[in-house]
Amino acid sequence: MRRLLDLRQDALGRSLRAHLGWEPLAHEVRAFPDGEWYIRIDAEVSGAEVALLADLALPDRHALQLLLVAATLRARGAARVQLVRSEERRVGKECR
């Protein structure tokens, strides 16, 4: 069974699911003000292949979340966890 856990929650994830025929994986991920994370996976993933769709344009903001979600999936028995990343460039000030 192939599932897609979309951390971006946007049109790209919907398009990938439709094109590849992967089932969406319901989840909840949020950060508390003190820096702790809450992660809930709402489906059985034991033996499943799970692709994580994540935006890594700002890696300092997203890397820990991605690693914690991947570890949670493996702890719940996912046979394989893969990263599908996007890297949208944000327009703004450049650091020099």
mmCIF file of C-alpha atoms in Angstrom, residues 49-92:
data_model
loop_
_atom_site.group_PDB
_atom_site.id
_atom_site.type_symbol
_atom_site.label_atom_id
_atom_site.label_comp_id
_atom_site.label_asym_id
_atom_site.label_seq_id
_atom_site.Cartn_x
_atom_site.Cartn_y
_atom_site.Cartn_z
ATOM 1 C CA GLU A 49 5.257 2.666 1.831
ATOM 2 C CA VAL A 50 4.835 6.316 2.824
ATOM 3 C CA ALA A 51 6.045 9.338 0.891
ATOM 4 C CA LEU A 52 6.437 12.584 2.828
ATOM 5 C CA LEU A 53 5.803 15.691 0.738
ATOM 6 C CA ALA A 54 7.598 18.615 2.338
ATOM 7 C CA ASP A 55 8.739 22.122 1.494
ATOM 8 C CA LEU A 56 12.434 22.560 2.284
ATOM 9 C CA ALA A 57 12.832 26.121 1.018
ATOM 10 C CA LEU A 58 13.369 27.165 4.656
ATOM 11 C CA PRO A 59 15.154 24.100 6.061
ATOM 12 C CA ASP A 60 15.678 25.522 9.557
ATOM 13 C CA ARG A 61 11.923 25.778 9.939
ATOM 14 C CA HIS A 62 10.961 22.420 8.391
ATOM 15 C CA ALA A 63 13.794 19.922 8.942
ATOM 16 C CA LEU A 64 12.996 19.003 12.553
ATOM 17 C CA GLN A 65 9.318 18.566 11.740
ATOM 18 C CA LEU A 66 10.204 16.294 8.826
ATOM 19 C CA LEU A 67 12.579 14.151 10.894
ATOM 20 C CA LEU A 68 10.070 13.755 13.727
ATOM 21 C CA VAL A 69 7.265 12.743 11.367
ATOM 22 C CA ALA A 70 9.550 10.232 9.598
ATOM 23 C CA ALA A 71 10.619 8.735 12.944
ATOM 24 C CA THR A 72 6.976 8.468 14.025
ATOM 25 C CA LEU A 73 6.062 6.639 10.806
ATOM 26 C CA ARG A 74 8.938 4.177 11.235
ATOM 27 C CA ALA A 75 8.026 3.614 14.890
ATOM 28 C CA ARG A 76 4.462 2.819 13.789
ATOM 29 C CA GLY A 77 5.764 0.168 11.374
ATOM 30 C CA ALA A 78 5.974 1.840 7.968
ATOM 31 C CA ALA A 79 7.998 -0.431 5.702
ATOM 32 C CA ARG A 80 9.525 2.497 3.806
ATOM 33 C CA VAL A 81 9.527 6.266 4.277
ATOM 34 C CA GLN A 82 10.576 8.439 1.337
ATOM 35 C CA LEU A 83 10.970 12.186 0.972
ATOM 36 C CA VAL A 84 9.357 14.056 -1.897
ATOM 37 C CA ARG A 85 10.629 17.584 -1.537
ATOM 38 C CA SER A 86 9.818 20.861 -3.110
ATOM 39 C CA GLU A 87 11.902 23.928 -2.810
ATOM 40 C CA GLU A 88 9.966 27.023 -3.761
ATOM 41 C CA ARG A 89 12.105 30.108 -3.826
ATOM 42 C CA ARG A 90 10.741 32.918 -1.720
ATOM 43 C CA VAL A 91 11.131 36.476 -2.939
ATOM 44 C CA GLY A 92 12.634 38.697 -0.278
#
